[in-house]
GROMACS .gro file of C-alpha atoms in nm:
model
  503
    1UNK     CA    1   0.000   0.000   0.000
    2UNK     CA    2   0.287   0.241   0.084
    3UNK     CA    3   0.437   0.162  -0.258
    4UNK     CA    4   0.112   0.253  -0.429
    5UNK     CA    5   0.094   0.581  -0.236
    6UNK     CA    6   0.452   0.669  -0.332
    7UNK     CA    7   0.374   0.597  -0.697
    8UNK     CA    8   0.061   0.817  -0.681
    9UNK     CA    9   0.259   1.104  -0.525
   10UNK     CA   10   0.519   1.069  -0.800
   11UNK     CA   11   0.253   1.090  -1.070
   12UNK     CA   12   0.093   1.396  -0.910
   13UNK     CA   13   0.428   1.570  -0.888
   14UNK     CA   14   0.512   1.496  -1.251
   15UNK     CA   15   0.167   1.607  -1.367
   16UNK     CA   16   0.187   1.934  -1.166
   17UNK     CA   17   0.529   2.016  -1.314
   18UNK     CA   18   0.403   1.943  -1.666
   19UNK     CA   19   0.095   2.160  -1.607
   20UNK     CA   20   0.312   2.449  -1.479
   21UNK     CA   21   0.538   2.424  -1.783
   22UNK     CA   22   0.240   2.418  -2.016
   23UNK     CA   23   0.079   2.714  -1.837
   24UNK     CA   24   0.403   2.917  -1.866
   25UNK     CA   25   0.412   2.855  -2.241
   26UNK     CA   26   0.048   2.961  -2.274
   27UNK     CA   27   0.105   3.276  -2.071
   28UNK     CA   28   0.406   3.377  -2.282
   29UNK     CA   29   0.197   3.323  -2.596
   30UNK     CA   30  -0.092   3.520  -2.456
   31UNK     CA   31   0.133   3.816  -2.369
   32UNK     CA   32   0.252   3.821  -2.729
   33UNK     CA   33  -0.096   3.785  -2.881
   34UNK     CA   34  -0.321   3.993  -2.665
   35UNK     CA   35  -0.305   4.291  -2.432
   36UNK     CA   36  -0.550   4.280  -2.143
   37UNK     CA   37  -0.656   4.580  -1.936
   38UNK     CA   38  -0.912   4.615  -1.662
   39UNK     CA   39  -1.101   4.939  -1.615
   40UNK     CA   40  -1.410   4.995  -1.399
   41UNK     CA   41  -1.489   4.627  -1.388
   42UNK     CA   42  -1.473   4.575  -1.767
   43UNK     CA   43  -1.231   4.357  -1.956
   44UNK     CA   44  -1.080   4.483  -2.282
   45UNK     CA   45  -0.898   4.251  -2.521
   46UNK     CA   46  -0.683   4.353  -2.816
   47UNK     CA   47  -0.606   4.080  -3.070
   48UNK     CA   48  -0.363   4.218  -3.332
   49UNK     CA   49  -0.336   3.878  -3.501
   50UNK     CA   50  -0.711   3.875  -3.575
   51UNK     CA   51  -0.755   4.230  -3.703
   52UNK     CA   52  -0.534   4.436  -3.931
   53UNK     CA   53  -0.616   4.739  -3.719
   54UNK     CA   54  -0.628   4.656  -3.346
   55UNK     CA   55  -0.986   4.655  -3.219
   56UNK     CA   56  -1.110   4.666  -2.865
   57UNK     CA   57  -1.374   4.413  -2.770
   58UNK     CA   58  -1.546   4.536  -2.458
   59UNK     CA   59  -1.668   4.249  -2.246
   60UNK     CA   60  -1.895   4.511  -2.094
   61UNK     CA   61  -2.093   4.277  -1.874
   62UNK     CA   62  -1.812   4.107  -1.686
   63UNK     CA   63  -1.802   4.202  -1.321
   64UNK     CA   64  -1.492   4.301  -1.128
   65UNK     CA   65  -1.468   3.935  -1.029
   66UNK     CA   66  -1.369   3.862  -1.388
   67UNK     CA   67  -1.016   3.973  -1.309
   68UNK     CA   68  -0.879   3.898  -0.964
   69UNK     CA   69  -0.538   4.035  -0.875
   70UNK     CA   70  -0.311   3.815  -0.665
   71UNK     CA   71   0.045   3.941  -0.591
   72UNK     CA   72   0.017   4.171  -0.891
   73UNK     CA   73  -0.064   3.886  -1.130
   74UNK     CA   74  -0.407   3.876  -1.295
   75UNK     CA   75  -0.602   3.552  -1.266
   76UNK     CA   76  -0.875   3.570  -1.530
   77UNK     CA   77  -1.189   3.363  -1.542
   78UNK     CA   78  -1.229   3.221  -1.890
   79UNK     CA   79  -1.531   3.000  -1.838
   80UNK     CA   80  -1.903   3.056  -1.836
   81UNK     CA   81  -2.181   3.164  -2.070
   82UNK     CA   82  -2.085   3.533  -2.065
   83UNK     CA   83  -1.731   3.472  -2.191
   84UNK     CA   84  -1.856   3.229  -2.456
   85UNK     CA   85  -2.120   3.480  -2.568
   86UNK     CA   86  -1.856   3.746  -2.623
   87UNK     CA   87  -1.635   3.500  -2.807
   88UNK     CA   88  -1.919   3.423  -3.048
   89UNK     CA   89  -1.988   3.792  -3.103
   90UNK     CA   90  -1.619   3.851  -3.175
   91UNK     CA   91  -1.625   3.561  -3.421
   92UNK     CA   92  -1.933   3.702  -3.593
   93UNK     CA   93  -2.149   3.406  -3.492
   94UNK     CA   94  -2.397   3.618  -3.296
   95UNK     CA   95  -2.550   3.962  -3.339
   96UNK     CA   96  -2.414   4.221  -3.094
   97UNK     CA   97  -2.596   4.500  -2.919
   98UNK     CA   98  -2.895   4.335  -2.748
   99UNK     CA   99  -2.894   4.471  -2.391
  100UNK     CA  100  -3.181   4.236  -2.297
  101UNK     CA  101  -2.973   3.930  -2.379
  102UNK     CA  102  -2.677   4.079  -2.194
  103UNK     CA  103  -2.893   4.122  -1.884
  104UNK     CA  104  -3.000   3.759  -1.907
  105UNK     CA  105  -2.639   3.651  -1.947
  106UNK     CA  106  -2.553   3.828  -1.623
  107UNK     CA  107  -2.808   3.605  -1.450
  108UNK     CA  108  -2.675   3.293  -1.623
  109UNK     CA  109  -2.315   3.383  -1.539
  110UNK     CA  110  -2.414   3.447  -1.176
  111UNK     CA  111  -2.578   3.106  -1.159
  112UNK     CA  112  -2.278   2.945  -1.331
  113UNK     CA  113  -2.039   3.100  -1.076
  114UNK     CA  114  -2.257   2.993  -0.783
  115UNK     CA  115  -2.273   2.637  -0.915
  116UNK     CA  116  -1.896   2.619  -0.965
  117UNK     CA  117  -1.832   2.751  -0.616
  118UNK     CA  118  -2.091   2.517  -0.460
  119UNK     CA  119  -2.039   2.211  -0.681
  120UNK     CA  120  -1.949   1.987  -0.388
  121UNK     CA  121  -2.233   2.105  -0.165
  122UNK     CA  122  -2.477   2.061  -0.455
  123UNK     CA  123  -2.344   1.708  -0.526
  124UNK     CA  124  -2.299   1.789  -0.894
  125UNK     CA  125  -2.002   1.558  -0.958
  126UNK     CA  126  -2.143   1.234  -1.099
  127UNK     CA  127  -1.836   1.038  -0.987
  128UNK     CA  128  -1.861   1.146  -0.625
  129UNK     CA  129  -2.217   1.030  -0.555
  130UNK     CA  130  -2.380   0.699  -0.475
  131UNK     CA  131  -2.527   0.503  -0.763
  132UNK     CA  132  -2.828   0.373  -0.572
  133UNK     CA  133  -3.130   0.316  -0.790
  134UNK     CA  134  -3.439   0.532  -0.752
  135UNK     CA  135  -3.636   0.251  -0.586
  136UNK     CA  136  -3.363   0.171  -0.333
  137UNK     CA  137  -3.334   0.543  -0.253
  138UNK     CA  138  -3.711   0.549  -0.197
  139UNK     CA  139  -3.701   0.242   0.031
  140UNK     CA  140  -3.412   0.392   0.231
  141UNK     CA  141  -3.598   0.720   0.271
  142UNK     CA  142  -3.885   0.530   0.435
  143UNK     CA  143  -3.654   0.461   0.730
  144UNK     CA  144  -3.455   0.785   0.728
  145UNK     CA  145  -3.665   1.068   0.581
  146UNK     CA  146  -3.453   1.360   0.472
  147UNK     CA  147  -3.475   1.687   0.279
  148UNK     CA  148  -3.174   1.827   0.100
  149UNK     CA  149  -3.266   2.151  -0.075
  150UNK     CA  150  -2.985   2.285  -0.289
  151UNK     CA  151  -2.796   2.586  -0.150
  152UNK     CA  152  -2.821   2.736  -0.500
  153UNK     CA  153  -3.151   2.854  -0.647
  154UNK     CA  154  -3.232   2.779  -1.008
  155UNK     CA  155  -3.335   3.018  -1.285
  156UNK     CA  156  -3.665   3.055  -1.473
  157UNK     CA  157  -3.625   3.256  -1.796
  158UNK     CA  158  -3.936   3.377  -1.972
  159UNK     CA  159  -4.012   3.610  -2.260
  160UNK     CA  160  -4.171   3.645  -2.600
  161UNK     CA  161  -4.092   3.445  -2.909
  162UNK     CA  162  -3.759   3.492  -3.085
  163UNK     CA  163  -3.580   3.650  -2.786
  164UNK     CA  164  -3.310   3.382  -2.784
  165UNK     CA  165  -3.416   3.190  -2.472
  166UNK     CA  166  -3.322   2.849  -2.608
  167UNK     CA  167  -2.990   2.973  -2.749
  168UNK     CA  168  -2.894   3.132  -2.417
  169UNK     CA  169  -2.981   2.823  -2.215
  170UNK     CA  170  -2.790   2.598  -2.456
  171UNK     CA  171  -2.493   2.832  -2.433
  172UNK     CA  172  -2.509   2.805  -2.053
  173UNK     CA  173  -2.548   2.426  -2.061
  174UNK     CA  174  -2.259   2.375  -2.302
  175UNK     CA  175  -2.022   2.557  -2.064
  176UNK     CA  176  -2.094   2.326  -1.770
  177UNK     CA  177  -1.828   2.068  -1.673
  178UNK     CA  178  -1.878   1.731  -1.840
  179UNK     CA  179  -1.849   1.539  -1.513
  180UNK     CA  180  -2.156   1.709  -1.363
  181UNK     CA  181  -2.492   1.539  -1.324
  182UNK     CA  182  -2.682   1.755  -1.571
  183UNK     CA  183  -2.954   1.711  -1.833
  184UNK     CA  184  -3.095   1.941  -2.100
  185UNK     CA  185  -3.433   1.828  -2.238
  186UNK     CA  186  -3.748   1.972  -2.395
  187UNK     CA  187  -4.037   1.996  -2.149
  188UNK     CA  188  -4.264   1.777  -2.365
  189UNK     CA  189  -4.000   1.504  -2.376
  190UNK     CA  190  -3.936   1.536  -2.002
  191UNK     CA  191  -4.302   1.482  -1.913
  192UNK     CA  192  -4.328   1.184  -2.149
  193UNK     CA  193  -4.031   1.034  -1.970
  194UNK     CA  194  -4.198   1.097  -1.633
  195UNK     CA  195  -4.522   0.925  -1.739
  196UNK     CA  196  -4.326   0.631  -1.879
  197UNK     CA  197  -4.140   0.590  -1.548
  198UNK     CA  198  -4.466   0.612  -1.354
  199UNK     CA  199  -4.601   0.327  -1.565
  200UNK     CA  200  -4.298   0.115  -1.472
  201UNK     CA  201  -4.345   0.176  -1.100
  202UNK     CA  202  -4.713   0.092  -1.075
  203UNK     CA  203  -4.797  -0.066  -0.742
  204UNK     CA  204  -4.548   0.140  -0.537
  205UNK     CA  205  -4.708   0.344  -0.259
  206UNK     CA  206  -4.574   0.673  -0.402
  207UNK     CA  207  -4.444   0.621  -0.757
  208UNK     CA  208  -4.383   0.996  -0.800
  209UNK     CA  209  -4.127   0.985  -0.519
  210UNK     CA  210  -3.952   0.690  -0.686
  211UNK     CA  211  -3.948   0.867  -1.022
  212UNK     CA  212  -3.814   1.186  -0.862
  213UNK     CA  213  -3.541   0.977  -0.697
  214UNK     CA  214  -3.439   0.826  -1.031
  215UNK     CA  215  -3.434   1.164  -1.206
  216UNK     CA  216  -3.230   1.331  -0.930
  217UNK     CA  217  -2.984   1.039  -0.931
  218UNK     CA  218  -2.925   1.103  -1.302
  219UNK     CA  219  -2.926   1.484  -1.298
  220UNK     CA  220  -2.902   1.736  -1.016
  221UNK     CA  221  -2.902   2.025  -1.266
  222UNK     CA  222  -3.215   1.997  -1.481
  223UNK     CA  223  -3.251   2.230  -1.782
  224UNK     CA  224  -3.603   2.228  -1.931
  225UNK     CA  225  -3.669   2.414  -2.256
  226UNK     CA  226  -4.013   2.551  -2.351
  227UNK     CA  227  -4.184   2.503  -2.015
  228UNK     CA  228  -4.553   2.513  -2.112
  229UNK     CA  229  -4.830   2.334  -1.919
  230UNK     CA  230  -5.140   2.254  -2.127
  231UNK     CA  231  -5.226   1.900  -2.015
  232UNK     CA  232  -5.434   1.854  -1.702
  233UNK     CA  233  -5.255   1.526  -1.622
  234UNK     CA  234  -4.922   1.711  -1.620
  235UNK     CA  235  -5.065   1.999  -1.419
  236UNK     CA  236  -5.191   1.769  -1.143
  237UNK     CA  237  -4.858   1.596  -1.080
  238UNK     CA  238  -4.610   1.882  -1.123
  239UNK     CA  239  -4.634   2.015  -0.768
  240UNK     CA  240  -4.567   1.680  -0.600
  241UNK     CA  241  -4.307   1.577  -0.859
  242UNK     CA  242  -4.102   1.895  -0.821
  243UNK     CA  243  -4.158   1.895  -0.448
  244UNK     CA  244  -3.968   1.565  -0.438
  245UNK     CA  245  -3.710   1.684  -0.692
  246UNK     CA  246  -3.630   2.004  -0.504
  247UNK     CA  247  -3.620   1.807  -0.178
  248UNK     CA  248  -3.359   1.582  -0.343
  249UNK     CA  249  -3.143   1.886  -0.423
  250UNK     CA  250  -3.238   1.931  -0.790
  251UNK     CA  251  -3.166   2.274  -0.941
  252UNK     CA  252  -3.402   2.381  -1.220
  253UNK     CA  253  -3.314   2.602  -1.515
  254UNK     CA  254  -3.614   2.657  -1.743
  255UNK     CA  255  -3.720   2.868  -2.039
  256UNK     CA  256  -4.080   2.959  -2.113
  257UNK     CA  257  -4.301   3.201  -2.301
  258UNK     CA  258  -4.507   3.252  -1.986
  259UNK     CA  259  -4.433   3.418  -1.654
  260UNK     CA  260  -4.468   3.179  -1.358
  261UNK     CA  261  -4.802   3.331  -1.251
  262UNK     CA  262  -4.939   3.288  -1.605
  263UNK     CA  263  -4.861   2.915  -1.634
  264UNK     CA  264  -5.165   2.697  -1.703
  265UNK     CA  265  -5.386   3.007  -1.694
  266UNK     CA  266  -5.750   2.912  -1.740
  267UNK     CA  267  -5.670   2.540  -1.722
  268UNK     CA  268  -5.891   2.275  -1.567
  269UNK     CA  269  -5.858   2.244  -1.187
  270UNK     CA  270  -5.594   2.520  -1.188
  271UNK     CA  271  -5.639   2.569  -0.813
  272UNK     CA  272  -5.458   2.236  -0.766
  273UNK     CA  273  -5.176   2.367  -0.984
  274UNK     CA  274  -5.122   2.696  -0.796
  275UNK     CA  275  -4.902   2.541  -0.519
  276UNK     CA  276  -4.653   2.442  -0.792
  277UNK     CA  277  -4.623   2.807  -0.897
  278UNK     CA  278  -4.540   2.903  -0.538
  279UNK     CA  279  -4.280   2.626  -0.518
  280UNK     CA  280  -4.132   2.731  -0.852
  281UNK     CA  281  -4.097   3.094  -0.743
  282UNK     CA  282  -3.942   2.985  -0.413
  283UNK     CA  283  -3.677   2.759  -0.570
  284UNK     CA  284  -3.598   2.965  -0.884
  285UNK     CA  285  -3.506   3.322  -0.962
  286UNK     CA  286  -3.749   3.450  -1.228
  287UNK     CA  287  -3.602   3.666  -1.502
  288UNK     CA  288  -3.787   3.817  -1.795
  289UNK     CA  289  -3.611   3.843  -2.131
  290UNK     CA  290  -3.729   4.136  -2.337
  291UNK     CA  291  -3.603   4.205  -2.686
  292UNK     CA  292  -3.696   4.428  -2.975
  293UNK     CA  293  -3.542   4.175  -3.213
  294UNK     CA  294  -3.695   3.845  -3.322
  295UNK     CA  295  -3.379   3.651  -3.403
  296UNK     CA  296  -3.564   3.376  -3.586
  297UNK     CA  297  -3.687   3.631  -3.838
  298UNK     CA  298  -3.326   3.722  -3.925
  299UNK     CA  299  -3.293   3.400  -4.121
  300UNK     CA  300  -3.290   3.378  -4.500
  301UNK     CA  301  -3.603   3.379  -4.711
  302UNK     CA  302  -3.836   3.081  -4.727
  303UNK     CA  303  -3.737   2.798  -4.960
  304UNK     CA  304  -4.082   2.709  -5.099
  305UNK     CA  305  -4.184   2.407  -4.888
  306UNK     CA  306  -4.506   2.571  -4.766
  307UNK     CA  307  -4.778   2.551  -5.032
  308UNK     CA  308  -5.100   2.753  -4.989
  309UNK     CA  309  -5.425   2.642  -5.151
  310UNK     CA  310  -5.656   2.343  -5.147
  311UNK     CA  311  -5.546   2.241  -5.497
  312UNK     CA  312  -5.173   2.233  -5.415
  313UNK     CA  313  -5.154   1.870  -5.298
  314UNK     CA  314  -5.009   1.766  -5.635
  315UNK     CA  315  -4.707   1.993  -5.572
  316UNK     CA  316  -4.657   1.834  -5.231
  317UNK     CA  317  -4.673   1.480  -5.369
  318UNK     CA  318  -4.430   1.573  -5.645
  319UNK     CA  319  -4.183   1.718  -5.394
  320UNK     CA  320  -4.222   1.413  -5.169
  321UNK     CA  321  -4.144   1.183  -5.463
  322UNK     CA  322  -3.832   1.384  -5.543
  323UNK     CA  323  -3.709   1.345  -5.184
  324UNK     CA  324  -3.757   0.968  -5.163
  325UNK     CA  325  -3.590   0.920  -5.504
  326UNK     CA  326  -3.604   0.562  -5.632
  327UNK     CA  327  -3.739   0.429  -5.303
  328UNK     CA  328  -4.095   0.298  -5.300
  329UNK     CA  329  -4.317   0.455  -5.035
  330UNK     CA  330  -4.545   0.229  -4.835
  331UNK     CA  331  -4.732   0.193  -4.508
  332UNK     CA  332  -4.505   0.162  -4.202
  333UNK     CA  333  -4.536   0.129  -3.825
  334UNK     CA  334  -4.348   0.334  -3.565
  335UNK     CA  335  -4.312   0.222  -3.204
  336UNK     CA  336  -4.366   0.490  -2.942
  337UNK     CA  337  -4.350   0.485  -2.561
  338UNK     CA  338  -4.548   0.242  -2.346
  339UNK     CA  339  -4.591  -0.010  -2.628
  340UNK     CA  340  -4.800   0.212  -2.854
  341UNK     CA  341  -4.769   0.198  -3.233
  342UNK     CA  342  -4.816   0.485  -3.480
  343UNK     CA  343  -4.934   0.393  -3.830
  344UNK     CA  344  -4.757   0.588  -4.106
  345UNK     CA  345  -4.972   0.595  -4.424
  346UNK     CA  346  -4.676   0.637  -4.659
  347UNK     CA  347  -4.304   0.653  -4.589
  348UNK     CA  348  -3.965   0.586  -4.746
  349UNK     CA  349  -3.603   0.705  -4.728
  350UNK     CA  350  -3.658   0.892  -4.400
  351UNK     CA  351  -3.963   1.080  -4.532
  352UNK     CA  352  -4.321   1.033  -4.410
  353UNK     CA  353  -4.643   1.147  -4.580
  354UNK     CA  354  -4.954   1.222  -4.371
  355UNK     CA  355  -5.292   1.383  -4.435
  356UNK     CA  356  -5.347   1.642  -4.161
  357UNK     CA  357  -5.640   1.455  -4.006
  358UNK     CA  358  -5.428   1.141  -3.959
  359UNK     CA  359  -5.183   1.328  -3.734
  360UNK     CA  360  -5.388   1.600  -3.568
  361UNK     CA  361  -5.753   1.491  -3.569
  362UNK     CA  362  -5.679   1.156  -3.406
  363UNK     CA  363  -5.603   1.120  -3.031
  364UNK     CA  364  -5.226   1.151  -3.067
  365UNK     CA  365  -4.978   1.346  -2.858
  366UNK     CA  366  -4.615   1.439  -2.806
  367UNK     CA  367  -4.514   1.074  -2.750
  368UNK     CA  368  -4.640   0.977  -3.095
  369UNK     CA  369  -4.469   1.274  -3.258
  370UNK     CA  370  -4.137   1.206  -3.085
  371UNK     CA  371  -4.159   0.844  -3.205
  372UNK     CA  372  -4.230   0.964  -3.558
  373UNK     CA  373  -3.927   1.194  -3.576
  374UNK     CA  374  -3.694   0.937  -3.429
  375UNK     CA  375  -3.751   0.733  -3.745
  376UNK     CA  376  -3.828   1.002  -4.005
  377UNK     CA  377  -3.635   1.324  -4.063
  378UNK     CA  378  -3.888   1.480  -4.303
  379UNK     CA  379  -4.267   1.519  -4.279
  380UNK     CA  380  -4.496   1.596  -4.572
  381UNK     CA  381  -4.825   1.714  -4.419
  382UNK     CA  382  -5.125   1.765  -4.645
  383UNK     CA  383  -5.423   1.989  -4.575
  384UNK     CA  384  -5.354   2.209  -4.270
  385UNK     CA  385  -5.687   2.390  -4.207
  386UNK     CA  386  -5.776   2.731  -4.073
  387UNK     CA  387  -5.805   2.687  -3.695
  388UNK     CA  388  -6.098   2.806  -3.487
  389UNK     CA  389  -6.341   2.700  -3.218
  390UNK     CA  390  -6.458   2.393  -3.410
  391UNK     CA  391  -6.109   2.237  -3.432
  392UNK     CA  392  -5.934   2.378  -3.125
  393UNK     CA  393  -5.809   2.031  -3.021
  394UNK     CA  394  -5.649   1.982  -3.362
  395UNK     CA  395  -5.481   2.323  -3.323
  396UNK     CA  396  -5.328   2.212  -2.991
  397UNK     CA  397  -5.196   1.894  -3.155
  398UNK     CA  398  -5.054   2.090  -3.449
  399UNK     CA  399  -4.869   2.325  -3.211
  400UNK     CA  400  -4.725   2.023  -3.027
  401UNK     CA  401  -4.633   1.859  -3.358
  402UNK     CA  402  -4.442   2.168  -3.473
  403UNK     CA  403  -4.267   2.198  -3.134
  404UNK     CA  404  -4.150   1.835  -3.146
  405UNK     CA  405  -4.045   1.870  -3.510
  406UNK     CA  406  -3.841   2.180  -3.427
  407UNK     CA  407  -3.678   2.011  -3.127
  408UNK     CA  408  -3.571   1.720  -3.348
  409UNK     CA  409  -3.456   1.952  -3.628
  410UNK     CA  410  -3.686   1.773  -3.875
  411UNK     CA  411  -3.795   1.917  -4.210
  412UNK     CA  412  -4.154   2.014  -4.295
  413UNK     CA  413  -4.327   2.016  -4.632
  414UNK     CA  414  -4.695   2.105  -4.620
  415UNK     CA  415  -5.005   2.234  -4.790
  416UNK     CA  416  -5.237   2.468  -4.602
  417UNK     CA  417  -5.557   2.665  -4.648
  418UNK     CA  418  -5.376   2.987  -4.566
  419UNK     CA  419  -5.051   3.148  -4.460
  420UNK     CA  420  -4.921   3.074  -4.108
  421UNK     CA  421  -5.080   3.396  -3.982
  422UNK     CA  422  -5.413   3.313  -4.146
  423UNK     CA  423  -5.417   2.965  -3.991
  424UNK     CA  424  -5.436   3.111  -3.639
  425UNK     CA  425  -5.621   3.434  -3.710
  426UNK     CA  426  -5.931   3.314  -3.520
  427UNK     CA  427  -5.733   3.203  -3.214
  428UNK     CA  428  -5.716   3.487  -2.961
  429UNK     CA  429  -5.627   3.537  -2.595
  430UNK     CA  430  -5.877   3.665  -2.340
  431UNK     CA  431  -5.726   4.015  -2.349
  432UNK     CA  432  -5.742   4.019  -2.731
  433UNK     CA  433  -6.105   3.906  -2.722
  434UNK     CA  434  -6.195   4.188  -2.483
  435UNK     CA  435  -6.069   4.441  -2.738
  436UNK     CA  436  -6.302   4.305  -3.005
  437UNK     CA  437  -6.620   4.513  -3.000
  438UNK     CA  438  -6.938   4.310  -2.937
  439UNK     CA  439  -7.198   4.287  -3.209
  440UNK     CA  440  -7.480   4.540  -3.185
  441UNK     CA  441  -7.816   4.566  -3.361
  442UNK     CA  442  -7.667   4.813  -3.606
  443UNK     CA  443  -7.390   4.580  -3.711
  444UNK     CA  444  -7.431   4.307  -3.966
  445UNK     CA  445  -7.351   3.947  -3.878
  446UNK     CA  446  -7.108   3.951  -4.171
  447UNK     CA  447  -6.885   4.185  -3.970
  448UNK     CA  448  -6.856   3.934  -3.686
  449UNK     CA  449  -6.561   3.700  -3.662
  450UNK     CA  450  -6.724   3.360  -3.684
  451UNK     CA  451  -6.578   3.054  -3.515
  452UNK     CA  452  -6.365   3.270  -3.284
  453UNK     CA  453  -6.168   3.061  -3.033
  454UNK     CA  454  -6.079   3.238  -2.707
  455UNK     CA  455  -5.798   3.035  -2.555
  456UNK     CA  456  -5.505   3.186  -2.362
  457UNK     CA  457  -5.265   2.893  -2.406
  458UNK     CA  458  -5.328   2.865  -2.781
  459UNK     CA  459  -5.328   3.243  -2.814
  460UNK     CA  460  -4.978   3.266  -2.669
  461UNK     CA  461  -4.855   2.946  -2.837
  462UNK     CA  462  -4.959   3.065  -3.183
  463UNK     CA  463  -4.701   3.344  -3.175
  464UNK     CA  464  -4.427   3.091  -3.114
  465UNK     CA  465  -4.561   2.857  -3.381
  466UNK     CA  466  -4.616   3.126  -3.647
  467UNK     CA  467  -4.342   3.380  -3.587
  468UNK     CA  468  -4.068   3.147  -3.474
  469UNK     CA  469  -4.112   2.782  -3.558
  470UNK     CA  470  -4.270   2.793  -3.905
  471UNK     CA  471  -4.050   3.085  -4.008
  472UNK     CA  472  -3.726   2.923  -3.897
  473UNK     CA  473  -3.815   2.571  -4.017
  474UNK     CA  474  -3.837   2.711  -4.371
  475UNK     CA  475  -3.516   2.914  -4.352
  476UNK     CA  476  -3.195   2.838  -4.537
  477UNK     CA  477  -2.996   2.812  -4.213
  478UNK     CA  478  -3.234   2.562  -4.056
  479UNK     CA  479  -3.246   2.343  -4.367
  480UNK     CA  480  -2.867   2.342  -4.392
  481UNK     CA  481  -2.845   2.231  -4.030
  482UNK     CA  482  -3.108   1.966  -4.099
  483UNK     CA  483  -2.905   1.833  -4.394
  484UNK     CA  484  -2.591   1.813  -4.180
  485UNK     CA  485  -2.773   1.614  -3.910
  486UNK     CA  486  -2.918   1.373  -4.166
  487UNK     CA  487  -2.572   1.322  -4.319
  488UNK     CA  488  -2.418   1.258  -3.975
  489UNK     CA  489  -2.687   1.006  -3.891
  490UNK     CA  490  -2.635   0.820  -4.219
  491UNK     CA  491  -2.260   0.810  -4.168
  492UNK     CA  492  -2.312   0.676  -3.817
  493UNK     CA  493  -2.554   0.409  -3.942
  494UNK     CA  494  -2.316   0.312  -4.226
  495UNK     CA  495  -2.037   0.274  -3.970
  496UNK     CA  496  -2.257   0.050  -3.755
  497UNK     CA  497  -2.344  -0.163  -4.057
  498UNK     CA  498  -1.978  -0.205  -4.148
  499UNK     CA  499  -1.895  -0.304  -3.791
  500UNK     CA  500  -2.172  -0.565  -3.801
  501UNK     CA  501  -2.018  -0.715  -4.115
  502UNK     CA  502  -1.679  -0.756  -3.947
  503UNK     CA  503  -1.605  -1.123  -3.859
   0.00000   0.00000   0.00000
């Protein structure tokens, strides 16, 4: 044992010396390449090798903590979402000048710093925690009940469409250490996973506690994108689920279009949901993102995959045939969660063809759509109608379909009865409806908006679906990213096939 200890000390000494040598080389190179000054808490960097004329990049949002002086030597923080944001601006990857995003980045950087400083207390290191299963944790807690709220509060980001919420959260998540127990997932997908786990633990006295134990074993830092509660089944379990999660030390980072107090507004049995809002506000700092810029509208022009008109189905079928090439389309089955099967009317070469009523008029949900896009990268959808009171349920399913498609970076080809704005013209929020003048005896019925659907959730969701999702899905940038992902998947599958052929 003493020999092993001596060998370990020797390795540590050699590694420390090598690290010091490497750091000295880096510092000499940095002094030659860049000149760093600190002034009033800001960090200025000059990079002569990048620009012909030296330019100053003002990392205007870094606090004084960004440069700590020790014995006259500056020790600079180079990690976190704020530093990465500035790097992307300097590289021309992001648009500069949005003070609202900068304010949000201050909050994300603050949370990042708190997590780094409290990583041990928060039990973030996946290699330093017990690997007990969720059920064994639950059984143990029966004998020794405990509550372990995290010393660090989470963050709930909310704002309108196109303000960059998802981009900012992804930027934050990508900067986190790889050895941390962390997970980034879309809210729809997260809730599907929860329901699937509940199904597995039927018969347990409190399956929600078991599920919460499993989730917190896997991830202490939980990042949920597009937090939007529309399903009564989800609404009724969220308070108890997150009560267990927070008690297990989980830290939540979420993005949403809705402020906490506006979640599930007007929903069935909302009074049972209100305690969750209180818990959410207690365990997370709420921060609103405002922006005068809709970043998803800065993409290139549409590429012609959205056909308007009832007689345009022939164009859609022609385009679908071009995409599948020499493959022969036929009926297929897709397995989804909990043993369910989705019938695909026509599919080939990663492309699926559906009439609108087959996907959105039938009792399908996010689980079916996730299953669909795990197998198919392109959807041809025929006959999207104008939405109103008579088909409100179909409108909800269409919004969910577009959300899941966007999350999976799938491609959409469709025919519709109108433009994206016309599809949702009759869907309004309560406040919008109050501004519509009531019909009087002097007004003709022809002036009324028939089939008007007053629905807060749909009214808010339509802005995301129209202005953001459908606009970006048809942009050049999105389609290029889609093509890259399809190519990567094919290369990965080809590699697997070659490995299978090896003796």
